[in-house]
Short mmCIF file of C-alpha atoms in Angstrom, two decimals:
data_model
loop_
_atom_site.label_atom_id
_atom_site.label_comp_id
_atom_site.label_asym_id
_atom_site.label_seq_id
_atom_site.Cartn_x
_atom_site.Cartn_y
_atom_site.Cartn_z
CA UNK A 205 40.38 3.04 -53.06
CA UNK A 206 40.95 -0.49 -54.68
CA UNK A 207 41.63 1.25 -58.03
CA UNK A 208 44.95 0.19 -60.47
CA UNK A 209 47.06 3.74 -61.17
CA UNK A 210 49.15 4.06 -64.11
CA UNK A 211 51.81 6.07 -63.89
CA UNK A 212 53.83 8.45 -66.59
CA UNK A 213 56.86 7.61 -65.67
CA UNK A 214 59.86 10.03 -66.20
CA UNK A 215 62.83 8.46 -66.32
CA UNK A 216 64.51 10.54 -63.36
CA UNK A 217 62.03 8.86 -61.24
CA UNK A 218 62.37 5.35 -61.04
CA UNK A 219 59.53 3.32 -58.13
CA UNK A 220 61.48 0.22 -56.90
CA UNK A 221 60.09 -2.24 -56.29
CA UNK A 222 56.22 -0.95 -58.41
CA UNK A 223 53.34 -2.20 -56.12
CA UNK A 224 51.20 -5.00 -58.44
CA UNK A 225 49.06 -2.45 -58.51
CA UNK A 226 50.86 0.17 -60.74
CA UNK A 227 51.54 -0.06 -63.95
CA UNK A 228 54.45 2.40 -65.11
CA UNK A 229 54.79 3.82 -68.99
CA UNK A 230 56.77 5.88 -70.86
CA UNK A 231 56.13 9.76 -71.45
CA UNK A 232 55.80 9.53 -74.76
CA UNK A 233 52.58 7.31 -74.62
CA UNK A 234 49.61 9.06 -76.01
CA UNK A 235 47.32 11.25 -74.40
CA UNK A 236 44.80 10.32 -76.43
CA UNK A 237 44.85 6.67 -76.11
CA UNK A 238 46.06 6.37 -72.51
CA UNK A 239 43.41 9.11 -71.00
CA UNK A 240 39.87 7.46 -72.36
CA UNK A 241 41.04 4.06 -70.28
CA UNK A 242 41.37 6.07 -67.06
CA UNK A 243 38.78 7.34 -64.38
CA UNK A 244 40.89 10.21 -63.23
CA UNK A 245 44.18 12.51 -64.31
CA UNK A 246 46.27 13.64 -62.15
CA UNK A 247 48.75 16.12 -63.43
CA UNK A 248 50.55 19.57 -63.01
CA UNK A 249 48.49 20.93 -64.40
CA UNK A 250 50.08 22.51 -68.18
CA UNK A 251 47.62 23.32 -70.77
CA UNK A 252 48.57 19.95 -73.30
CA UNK A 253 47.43 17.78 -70.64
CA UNK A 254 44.71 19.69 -69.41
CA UNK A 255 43.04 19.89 -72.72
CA UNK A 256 43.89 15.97 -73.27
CA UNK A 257 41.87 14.54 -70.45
CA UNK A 258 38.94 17.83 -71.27
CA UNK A 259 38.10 16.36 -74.34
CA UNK A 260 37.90 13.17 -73.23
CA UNK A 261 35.62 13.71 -70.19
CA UNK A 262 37.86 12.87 -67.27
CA UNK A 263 37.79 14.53 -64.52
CA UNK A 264 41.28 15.94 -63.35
CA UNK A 265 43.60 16.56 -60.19
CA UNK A 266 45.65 19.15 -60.67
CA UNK A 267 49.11 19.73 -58.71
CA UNK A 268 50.18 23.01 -59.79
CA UNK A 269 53.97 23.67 -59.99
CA UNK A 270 54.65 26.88 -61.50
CA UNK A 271 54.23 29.41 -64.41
CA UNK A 272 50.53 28.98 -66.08
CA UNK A 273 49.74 25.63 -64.30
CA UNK A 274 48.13 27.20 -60.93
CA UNK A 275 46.07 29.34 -63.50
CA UNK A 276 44.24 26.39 -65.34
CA UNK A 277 43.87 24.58 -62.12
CA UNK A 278 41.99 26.96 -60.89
CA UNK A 279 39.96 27.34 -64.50
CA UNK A 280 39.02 23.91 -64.06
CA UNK A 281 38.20 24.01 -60.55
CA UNK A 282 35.59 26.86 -61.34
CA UNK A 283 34.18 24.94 -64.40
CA UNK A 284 33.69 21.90 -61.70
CA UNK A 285 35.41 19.87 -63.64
CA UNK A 286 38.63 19.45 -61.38
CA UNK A 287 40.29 19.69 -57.76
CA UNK A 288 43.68 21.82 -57.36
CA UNK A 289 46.21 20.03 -54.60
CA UNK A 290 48.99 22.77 -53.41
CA UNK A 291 52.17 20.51 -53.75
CA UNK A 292 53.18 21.76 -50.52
CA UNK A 293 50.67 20.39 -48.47
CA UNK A 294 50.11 17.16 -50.55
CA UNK A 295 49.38 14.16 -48.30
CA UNK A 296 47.61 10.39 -49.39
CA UNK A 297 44.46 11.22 -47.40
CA UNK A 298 44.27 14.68 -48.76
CA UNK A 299 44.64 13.29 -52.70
CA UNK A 300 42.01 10.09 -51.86
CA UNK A 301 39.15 12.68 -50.09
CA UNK A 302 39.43 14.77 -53.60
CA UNK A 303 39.63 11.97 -55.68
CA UNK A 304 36.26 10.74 -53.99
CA UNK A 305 34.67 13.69 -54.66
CA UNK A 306 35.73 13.99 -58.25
CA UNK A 307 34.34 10.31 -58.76
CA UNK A 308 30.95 11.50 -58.81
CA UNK A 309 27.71 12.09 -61.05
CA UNK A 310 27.65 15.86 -60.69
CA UNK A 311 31.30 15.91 -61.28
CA UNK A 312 31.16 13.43 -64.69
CA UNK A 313 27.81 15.90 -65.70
CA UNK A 314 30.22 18.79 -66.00
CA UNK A 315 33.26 16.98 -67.21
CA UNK A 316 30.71 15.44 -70.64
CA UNK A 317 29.51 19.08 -71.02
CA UNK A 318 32.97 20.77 -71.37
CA UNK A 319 34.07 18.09 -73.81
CA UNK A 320 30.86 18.18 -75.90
CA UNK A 321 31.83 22.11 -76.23
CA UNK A 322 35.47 21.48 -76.82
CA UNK A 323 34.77 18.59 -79.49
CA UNK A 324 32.91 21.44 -81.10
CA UNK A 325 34.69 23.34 -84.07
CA UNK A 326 37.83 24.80 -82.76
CA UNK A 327 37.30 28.93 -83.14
CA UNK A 328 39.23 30.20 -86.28
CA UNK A 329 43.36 31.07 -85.37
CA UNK A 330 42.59 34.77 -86.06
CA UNK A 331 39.89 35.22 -83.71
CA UNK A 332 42.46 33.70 -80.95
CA UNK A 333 45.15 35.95 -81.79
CA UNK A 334 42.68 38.70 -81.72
CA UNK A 335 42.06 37.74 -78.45
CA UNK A 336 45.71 37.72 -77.09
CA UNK A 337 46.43 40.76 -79.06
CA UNK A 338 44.06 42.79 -77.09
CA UNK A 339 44.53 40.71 -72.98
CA UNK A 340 48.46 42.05 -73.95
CA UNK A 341 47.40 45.44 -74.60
CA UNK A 342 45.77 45.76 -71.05
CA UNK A 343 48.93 44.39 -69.35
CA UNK A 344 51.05 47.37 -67.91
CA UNK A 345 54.58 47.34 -69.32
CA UNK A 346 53.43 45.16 -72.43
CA UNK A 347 54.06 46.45 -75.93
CA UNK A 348 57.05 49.01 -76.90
CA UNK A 349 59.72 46.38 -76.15
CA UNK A 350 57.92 46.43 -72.36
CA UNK A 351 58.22 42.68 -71.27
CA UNK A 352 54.73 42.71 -69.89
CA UNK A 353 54.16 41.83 -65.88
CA UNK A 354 54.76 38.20 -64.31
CA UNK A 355 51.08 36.17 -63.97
CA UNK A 356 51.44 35.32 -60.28
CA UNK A 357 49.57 32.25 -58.38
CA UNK A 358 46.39 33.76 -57.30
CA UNK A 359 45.42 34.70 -53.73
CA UNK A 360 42.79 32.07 -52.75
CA UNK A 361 41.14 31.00 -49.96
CA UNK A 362 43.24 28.54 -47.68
CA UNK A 363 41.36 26.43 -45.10
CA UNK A 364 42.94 25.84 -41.77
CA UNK A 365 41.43 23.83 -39.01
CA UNK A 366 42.22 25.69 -35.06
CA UNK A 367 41.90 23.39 -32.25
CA UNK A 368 41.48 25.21 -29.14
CA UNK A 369 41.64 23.56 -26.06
CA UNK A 370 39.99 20.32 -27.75
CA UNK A 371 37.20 22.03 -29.92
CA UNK A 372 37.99 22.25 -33.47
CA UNK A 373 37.10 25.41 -35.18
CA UNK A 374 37.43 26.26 -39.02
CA UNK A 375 39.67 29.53 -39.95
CA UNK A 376 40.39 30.33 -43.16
CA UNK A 377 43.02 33.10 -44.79
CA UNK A 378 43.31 34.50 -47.78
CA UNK A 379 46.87 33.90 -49.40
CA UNK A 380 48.79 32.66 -52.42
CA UNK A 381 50.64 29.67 -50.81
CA UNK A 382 48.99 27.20 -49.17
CA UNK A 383 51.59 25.27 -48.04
CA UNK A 384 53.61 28.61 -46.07
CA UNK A 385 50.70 29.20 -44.34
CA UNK A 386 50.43 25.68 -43.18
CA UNK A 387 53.94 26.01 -42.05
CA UNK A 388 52.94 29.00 -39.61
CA UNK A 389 49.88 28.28 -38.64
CA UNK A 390 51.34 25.00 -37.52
CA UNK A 391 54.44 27.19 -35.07
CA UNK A 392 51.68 28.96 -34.15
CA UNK A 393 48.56 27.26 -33.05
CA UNK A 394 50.39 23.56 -32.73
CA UNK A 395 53.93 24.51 -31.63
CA UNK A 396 53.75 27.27 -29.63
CA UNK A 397 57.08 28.79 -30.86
CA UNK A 398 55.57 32.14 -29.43
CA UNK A 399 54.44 30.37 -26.30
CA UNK A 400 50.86 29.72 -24.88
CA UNK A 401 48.95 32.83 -26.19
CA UNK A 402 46.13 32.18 -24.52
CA UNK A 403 47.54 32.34 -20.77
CA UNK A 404 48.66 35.85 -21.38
CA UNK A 405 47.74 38.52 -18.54
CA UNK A 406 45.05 41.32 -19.33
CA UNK A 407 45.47 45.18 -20.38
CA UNK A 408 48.74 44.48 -21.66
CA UNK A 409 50.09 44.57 -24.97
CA UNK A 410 51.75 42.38 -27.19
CA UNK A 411 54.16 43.59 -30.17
CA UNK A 412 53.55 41.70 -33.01
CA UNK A 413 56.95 41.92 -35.22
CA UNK A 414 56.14 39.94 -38.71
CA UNK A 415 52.50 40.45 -39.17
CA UNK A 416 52.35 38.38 -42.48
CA UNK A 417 48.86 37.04 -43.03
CA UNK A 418 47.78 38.10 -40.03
CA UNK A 419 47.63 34.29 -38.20
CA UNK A 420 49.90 35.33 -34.84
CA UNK A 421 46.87 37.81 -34.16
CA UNK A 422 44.22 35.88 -35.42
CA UNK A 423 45.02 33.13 -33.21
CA UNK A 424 45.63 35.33 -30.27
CA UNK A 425 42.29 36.63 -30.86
CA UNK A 426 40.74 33.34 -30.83
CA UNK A 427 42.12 31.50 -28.33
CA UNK A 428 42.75 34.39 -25.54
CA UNK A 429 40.73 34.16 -22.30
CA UNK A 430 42.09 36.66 -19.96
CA UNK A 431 40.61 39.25 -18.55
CA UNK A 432 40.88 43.20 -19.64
CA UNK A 433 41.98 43.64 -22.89
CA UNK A 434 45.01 43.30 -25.21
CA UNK A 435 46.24 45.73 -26.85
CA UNK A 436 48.43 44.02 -30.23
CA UNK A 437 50.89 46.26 -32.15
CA UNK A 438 51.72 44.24 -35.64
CA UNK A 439 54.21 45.03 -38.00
CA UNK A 440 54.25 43.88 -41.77
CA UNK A 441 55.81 46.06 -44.30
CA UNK A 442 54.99 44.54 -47.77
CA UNK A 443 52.01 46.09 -49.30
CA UNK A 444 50.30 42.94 -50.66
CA UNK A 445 50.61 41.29 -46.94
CA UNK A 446 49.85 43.97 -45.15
CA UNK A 447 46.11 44.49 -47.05
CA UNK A 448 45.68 40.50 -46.90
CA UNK A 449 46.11 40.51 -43.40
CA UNK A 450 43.69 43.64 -42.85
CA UNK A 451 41.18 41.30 -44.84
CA UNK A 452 41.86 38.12 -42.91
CA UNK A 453 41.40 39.80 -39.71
CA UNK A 454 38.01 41.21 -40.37
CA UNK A 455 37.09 38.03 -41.94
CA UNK A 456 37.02 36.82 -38.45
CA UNK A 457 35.65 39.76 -37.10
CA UNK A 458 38.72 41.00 -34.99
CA UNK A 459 38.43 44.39 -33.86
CA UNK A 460 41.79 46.52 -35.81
CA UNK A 461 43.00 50.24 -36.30
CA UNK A 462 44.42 49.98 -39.45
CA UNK A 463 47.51 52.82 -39.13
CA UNK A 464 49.00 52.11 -42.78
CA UNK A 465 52.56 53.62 -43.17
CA UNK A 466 52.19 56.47 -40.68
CA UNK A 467 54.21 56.87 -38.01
CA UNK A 468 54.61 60.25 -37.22
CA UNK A 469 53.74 62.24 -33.84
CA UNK A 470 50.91 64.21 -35.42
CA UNK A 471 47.38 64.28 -32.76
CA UNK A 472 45.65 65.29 -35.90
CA UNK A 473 46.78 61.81 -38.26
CA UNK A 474 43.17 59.58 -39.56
CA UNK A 475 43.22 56.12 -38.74
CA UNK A 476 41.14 53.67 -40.34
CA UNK A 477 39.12 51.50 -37.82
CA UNK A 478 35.80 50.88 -36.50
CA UNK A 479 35.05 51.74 -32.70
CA UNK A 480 36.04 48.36 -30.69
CA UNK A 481 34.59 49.40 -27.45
CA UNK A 482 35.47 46.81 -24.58
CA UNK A 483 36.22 43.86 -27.29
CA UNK A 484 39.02 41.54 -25.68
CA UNK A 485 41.97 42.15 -28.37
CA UNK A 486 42.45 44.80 -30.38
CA UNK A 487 45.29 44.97 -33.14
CA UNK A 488 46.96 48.01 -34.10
CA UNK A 489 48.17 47.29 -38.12
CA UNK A 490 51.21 49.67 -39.57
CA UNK A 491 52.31 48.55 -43.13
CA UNK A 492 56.21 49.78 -41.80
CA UNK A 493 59.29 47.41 -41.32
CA UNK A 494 60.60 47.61 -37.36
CA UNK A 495 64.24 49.56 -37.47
CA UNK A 496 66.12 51.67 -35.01
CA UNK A 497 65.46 54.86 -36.75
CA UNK A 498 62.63 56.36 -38.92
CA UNK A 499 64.12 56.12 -42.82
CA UNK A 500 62.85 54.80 -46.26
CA UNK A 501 64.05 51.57 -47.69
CA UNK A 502 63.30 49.08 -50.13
CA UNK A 503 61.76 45.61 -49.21
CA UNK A 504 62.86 42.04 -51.26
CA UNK A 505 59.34 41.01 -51.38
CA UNK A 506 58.73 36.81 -52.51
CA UNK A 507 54.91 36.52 -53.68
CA UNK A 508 55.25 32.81 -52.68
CA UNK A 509 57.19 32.80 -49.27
CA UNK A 510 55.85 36.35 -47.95
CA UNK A 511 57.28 35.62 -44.41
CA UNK A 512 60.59 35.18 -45.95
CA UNK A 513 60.78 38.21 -47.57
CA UNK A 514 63.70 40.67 -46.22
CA UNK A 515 64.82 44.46 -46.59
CA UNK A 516 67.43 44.76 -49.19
CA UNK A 517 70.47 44.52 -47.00
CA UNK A 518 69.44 41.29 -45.83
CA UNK A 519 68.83 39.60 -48.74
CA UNK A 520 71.87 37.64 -49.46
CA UNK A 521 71.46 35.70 -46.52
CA UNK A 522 68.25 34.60 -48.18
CA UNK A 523 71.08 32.69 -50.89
CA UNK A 524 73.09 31.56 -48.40
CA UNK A 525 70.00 29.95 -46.36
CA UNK A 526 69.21 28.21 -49.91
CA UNK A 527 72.72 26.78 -50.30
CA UNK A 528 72.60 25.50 -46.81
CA UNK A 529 69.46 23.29 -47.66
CA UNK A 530 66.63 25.48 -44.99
CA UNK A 531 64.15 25.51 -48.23
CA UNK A 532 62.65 22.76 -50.09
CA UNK A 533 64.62 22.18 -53.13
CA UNK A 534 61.68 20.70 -54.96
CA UNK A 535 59.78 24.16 -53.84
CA UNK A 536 63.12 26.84 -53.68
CA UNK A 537 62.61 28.18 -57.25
CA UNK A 538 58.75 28.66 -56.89
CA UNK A 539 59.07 30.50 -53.27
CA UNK A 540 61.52 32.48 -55.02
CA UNK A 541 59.83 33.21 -58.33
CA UNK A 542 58.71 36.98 -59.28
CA UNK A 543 60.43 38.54 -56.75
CA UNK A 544 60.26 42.02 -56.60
CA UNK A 545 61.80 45.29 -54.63
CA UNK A 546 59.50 47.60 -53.52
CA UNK A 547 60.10 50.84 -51.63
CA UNK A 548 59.12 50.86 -47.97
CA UNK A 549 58.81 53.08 -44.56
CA UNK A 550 60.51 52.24 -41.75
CA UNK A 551 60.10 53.15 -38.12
CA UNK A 552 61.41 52.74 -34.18
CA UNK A 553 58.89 50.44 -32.44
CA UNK A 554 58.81 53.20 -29.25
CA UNK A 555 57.76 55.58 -31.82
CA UNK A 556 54.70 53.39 -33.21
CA UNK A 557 54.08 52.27 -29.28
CA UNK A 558 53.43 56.38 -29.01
CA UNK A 559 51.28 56.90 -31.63
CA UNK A 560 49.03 53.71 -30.38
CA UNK A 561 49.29 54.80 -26.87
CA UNK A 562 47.48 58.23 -27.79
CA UNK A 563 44.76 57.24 -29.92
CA UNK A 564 43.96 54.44 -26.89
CA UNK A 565 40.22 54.32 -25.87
CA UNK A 566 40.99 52.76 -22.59
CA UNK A 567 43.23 53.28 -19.71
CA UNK A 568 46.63 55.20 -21.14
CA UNK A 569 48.45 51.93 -22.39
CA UNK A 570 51.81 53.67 -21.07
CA UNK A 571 50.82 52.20 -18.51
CA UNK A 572 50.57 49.14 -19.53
CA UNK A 573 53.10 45.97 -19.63
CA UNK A 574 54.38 44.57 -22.80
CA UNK A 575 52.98 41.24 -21.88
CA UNK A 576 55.43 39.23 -25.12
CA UNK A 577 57.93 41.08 -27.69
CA UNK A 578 57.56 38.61 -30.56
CA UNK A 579 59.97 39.42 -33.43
CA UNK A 580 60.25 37.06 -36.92
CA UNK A 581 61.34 40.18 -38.94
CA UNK A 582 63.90 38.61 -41.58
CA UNK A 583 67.50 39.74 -40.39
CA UNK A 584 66.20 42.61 -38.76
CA UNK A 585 66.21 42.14 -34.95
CA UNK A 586 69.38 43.90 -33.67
CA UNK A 587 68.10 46.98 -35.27
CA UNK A 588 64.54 46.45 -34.23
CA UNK A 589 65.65 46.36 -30.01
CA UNK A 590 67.68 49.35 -30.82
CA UNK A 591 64.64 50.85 -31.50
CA UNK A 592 62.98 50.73 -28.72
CA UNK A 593 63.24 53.35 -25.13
CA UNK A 594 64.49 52.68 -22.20
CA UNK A 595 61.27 53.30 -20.86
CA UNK A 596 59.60 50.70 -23.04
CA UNK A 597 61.96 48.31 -22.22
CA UNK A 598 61.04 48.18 -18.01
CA UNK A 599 57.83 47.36 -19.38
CA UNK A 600 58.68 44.65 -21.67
CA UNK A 601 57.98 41.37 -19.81
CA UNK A 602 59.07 38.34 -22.12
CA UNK A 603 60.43 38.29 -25.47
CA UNK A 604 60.36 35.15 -28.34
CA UNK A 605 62.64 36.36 -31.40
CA UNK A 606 63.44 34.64 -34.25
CA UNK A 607 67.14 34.71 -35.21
CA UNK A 608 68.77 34.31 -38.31
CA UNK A 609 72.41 33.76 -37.36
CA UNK A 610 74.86 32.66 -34.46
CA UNK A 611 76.77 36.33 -34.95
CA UNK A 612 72.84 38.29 -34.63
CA UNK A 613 72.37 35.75 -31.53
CA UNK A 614 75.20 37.23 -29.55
CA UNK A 615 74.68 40.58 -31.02
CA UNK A 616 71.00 40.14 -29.41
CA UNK A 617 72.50 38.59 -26.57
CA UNK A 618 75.13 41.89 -26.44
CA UNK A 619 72.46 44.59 -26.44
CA UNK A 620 70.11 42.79 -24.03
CA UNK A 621 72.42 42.70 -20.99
CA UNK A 622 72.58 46.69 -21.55
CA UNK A 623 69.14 47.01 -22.36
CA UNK A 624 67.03 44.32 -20.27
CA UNK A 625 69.48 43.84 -17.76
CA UNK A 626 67.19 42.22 -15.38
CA UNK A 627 65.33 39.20 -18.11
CA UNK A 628 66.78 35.73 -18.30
CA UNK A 629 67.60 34.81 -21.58
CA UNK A 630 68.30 31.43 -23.68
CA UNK A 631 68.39 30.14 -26.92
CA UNK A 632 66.72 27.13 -28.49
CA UNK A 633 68.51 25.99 -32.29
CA UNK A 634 65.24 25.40 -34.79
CA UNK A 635 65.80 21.83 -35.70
CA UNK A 636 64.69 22.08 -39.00
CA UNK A 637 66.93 25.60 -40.07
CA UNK A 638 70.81 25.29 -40.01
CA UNK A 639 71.94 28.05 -37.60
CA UNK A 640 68.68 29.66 -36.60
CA UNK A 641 67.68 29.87 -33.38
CA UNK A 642 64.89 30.97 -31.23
CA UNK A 643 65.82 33.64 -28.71
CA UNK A 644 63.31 33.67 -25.28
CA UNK A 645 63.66 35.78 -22.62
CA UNK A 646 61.43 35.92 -19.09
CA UNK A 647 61.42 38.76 -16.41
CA UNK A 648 62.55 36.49 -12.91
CA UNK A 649 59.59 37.51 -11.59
CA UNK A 650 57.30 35.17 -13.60
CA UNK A 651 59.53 31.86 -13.67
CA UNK A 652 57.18 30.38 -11.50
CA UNK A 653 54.16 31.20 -13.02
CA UNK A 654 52.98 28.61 -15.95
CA UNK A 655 55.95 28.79 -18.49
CA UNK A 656 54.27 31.06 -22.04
CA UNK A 657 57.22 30.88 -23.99
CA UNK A 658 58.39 27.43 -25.59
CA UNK A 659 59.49 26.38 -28.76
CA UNK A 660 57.41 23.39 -30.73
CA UNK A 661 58.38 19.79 -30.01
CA UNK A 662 61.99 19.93 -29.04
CA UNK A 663 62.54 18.00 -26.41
CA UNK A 664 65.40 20.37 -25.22
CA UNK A 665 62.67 23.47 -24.36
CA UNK A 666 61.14 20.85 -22.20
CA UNK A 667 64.05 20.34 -20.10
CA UNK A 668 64.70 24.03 -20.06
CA UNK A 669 61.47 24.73 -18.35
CA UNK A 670 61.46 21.95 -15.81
CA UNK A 671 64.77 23.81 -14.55
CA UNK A 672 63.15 27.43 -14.89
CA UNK A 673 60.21 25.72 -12.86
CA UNK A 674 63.01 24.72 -9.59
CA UNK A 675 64.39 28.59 -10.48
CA UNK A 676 67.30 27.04 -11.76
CA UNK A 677 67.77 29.79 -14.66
CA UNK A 678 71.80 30.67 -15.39
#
């Protein structure tokens, strides 16, 4: 952008060699004098800095990190004053396009007024504590030694871009971390880690373990150009999640039969849902975790890494994945931050399969294949394939599960040559994860058709399906 930078330099982060064309300075440099001499401040966003470059009319960048900061970046972002960047998803052409747009008249209009009106007389102390003394009251759990509850990052509106086959086409989900979402989206839509969605065959159905957001199904829905229709079955037991991905869904205008947490084998149970007629996909929504039995239990639920979060007997391998480096450790302690437990139902997926095949407005789906078994269900996998009948299993026709550990691997591995004896099975390690793994398996019967299972760029899946192409599956 042929502008100079100067840059607050914390002494933890040294740049060597500085380009000529920044100029480094200590923290404790004024605000006050260094600000005025800039164009734009770019920051993370805490409330001393944010009211420094306010009063001074600059326009601001904010890069949120945690506690308040993602709060008054979005403040300024509705006073159009500012742009919020999500850390995780912070690139140089991202920062220049919002820079540009900050640079301009409108922009500088708004950023004048808001000083003129902060320049103003201050309002008097008392009416601010007045203020505070009476938001606290409204919190739940404030007041009587109650510690009040956490201010989370907002649910906003994140922006993703699907290419399908060479057309670009704008999605966008509602979530609280930009940068997870990324992440999936990318395995996905980019990857493949679930295989080619769109190449899967008519009236079939497809078990979506690990709802989330709702992005496996809403890219299924978009991209799919079979014949018939599919029939999804999606799983995602956290409350928040499960509601967000209701939301995303109809955003896009994907037909769903939103189940909630019922499971049972009553004819006479409500389902929420518009009629959906002859549309292509349809996706069947339970808020329930997958297990081998029906029980209660209580979900580990991260705000800011949703897909990560875990029932409760599972969650110290969420530790031992941190010590072993699989997160971030700029990020770890915000994906981990206000975690809570909250109590959840849990169900057999054969059970849920029931309950979807007799509320089914086309041909009985027991007699349909299960076209992909997808599982990313946090530790849970062994239990989930318990779960299911032997007569769901003859149906089951490939299978993509996420894996958490070498022992669940041949656990999976175990159960599978009891319960699928005739699928082919293998494993691909996730390059970026220390000892995860995706686990594929293929009925023998479809090796020669167009391989729909692979796993992102690894250059090991691609040798495994040249030899599953020559049949040469061990």
């Amino acid at each position: 952008m042929a502008r100079p930078v100067v840059l607050m330099q914390h002494t933890l982060a040294q740049v060597d060699p500085t380009p000529r064309f920044v100029f480094c300075c200590s923290e404790d440099v004024p605000h006050g004098w260094l600000f005025p001499q800039c164009s734009v401040v770019i920051h993370h966003g805490g409330i001393g800095t944010v009211l420094a470059a306010a009063r001074v009319g600059r326009p601001q960048l904010v890069v949120p990190l945690a506690f308040d900061q993602p709060f008054w970046g979005q403040t300024l972002e509705d006073l159009g004053v500012a742009a919020v960047q999500e850390l995780e998803e912070l690139s140089v052409p991202l920062v220049a396009r919002k820079l540009r747009a900050l640079l301009t008249p409108s922009v500088q209009r708004s950023v004048e007024d808001l000083a003129a009106q902060l320049n103003d007389e201050s309002p008097p102390i008392a009416r601010a504590v007045q203020e505070i003394a009476a938001l606290a009251a409204t919190v739940e759990g404030a007041g009587a030694g109650g510690a009040g509850r956490e201010v989370l990052r907002p649910v906003h509106r994140i922006e993703l871009c699907e290419d399908a086959e060479g057309e670009a086409e704008e999605l966008s989900v509602l979530g609280r971390s930009s940068g997870e979402v990324q992440f999936i989206f990318r395995e996905i839509a980019e990857e493949h880690s679930y295989g080619e969605l769109s190449k899967l065959p008519g009236d079939s159905i497809v078990v979506d373990g690990g709802m989330n957001l709702g992005l496996f199904s809403l890219v299924l829905a978009k991209r799919w150009r079979g014949t018939g229709q599919l029939t999804v079955v999606a799983f995602e037991p956290a409350e928040e999640t499960y509601h967000l991905a209701l939301q995303n869904l109809r955003h896009h205008g994907v037909p769903l039969v939103a189940h909630g947490a019922e499971f049972g084998d009553r004819d006479d149970a409500v389902v929420e849902g518009a009629e959906f007629g002859d549309a292509p996909v349809v996706v069947h929504c339970f808020r329930l975790a997958l297990c081998d039995v029906e029980r209660e239990d209580r979900l580990c639920y991260f705000p800011y890494l949703t897909s990560s979060s875990t029932l409760q007997q599972h969650r110290a391998a969420k530790d031992l994945a941190k010590e072993r480096g699989c997160f971030d450790p700029r990020l770890v302690q915000i994906f981990f931050a206000a975690e809570r437990a909250e109590p959840i139902r849990c169900c057999a997926l054969s059970t849920a399969l029931r309950r979807v095949e007799r509320c089914s407005a086309r041909r009985a789906d027991s007699e349909r294949p299960i076209s992909l078994l997808k599982l990313d269900i946090e530790g849970s996998e062994v239990e989930a394939m318990k779960g299911i009948d032997p007569s769901h299993w003859q149906r089951v026709q490939r299978l993509a599960v996420e894996v958490h550990s070498r022992s669940d691997l041949q656990r999976l591995k175990e159960l599978l040559t009891t319960s699928w004896p005739n699928g082919s099975l293998w494993e691909v390690p996730q390059e970026l994860i220390p000892e995860h793994f995706m686990l594929y398996g293929l009925l023998p019967g479809l090796l020669q058709d167009e391989p729909l299972v692979a796993c992102g760029n690894s250059a090991e899946t691609v040798a495994l399906w040249s030899d599953l192409a020559v049949g040469g599956v061990t």
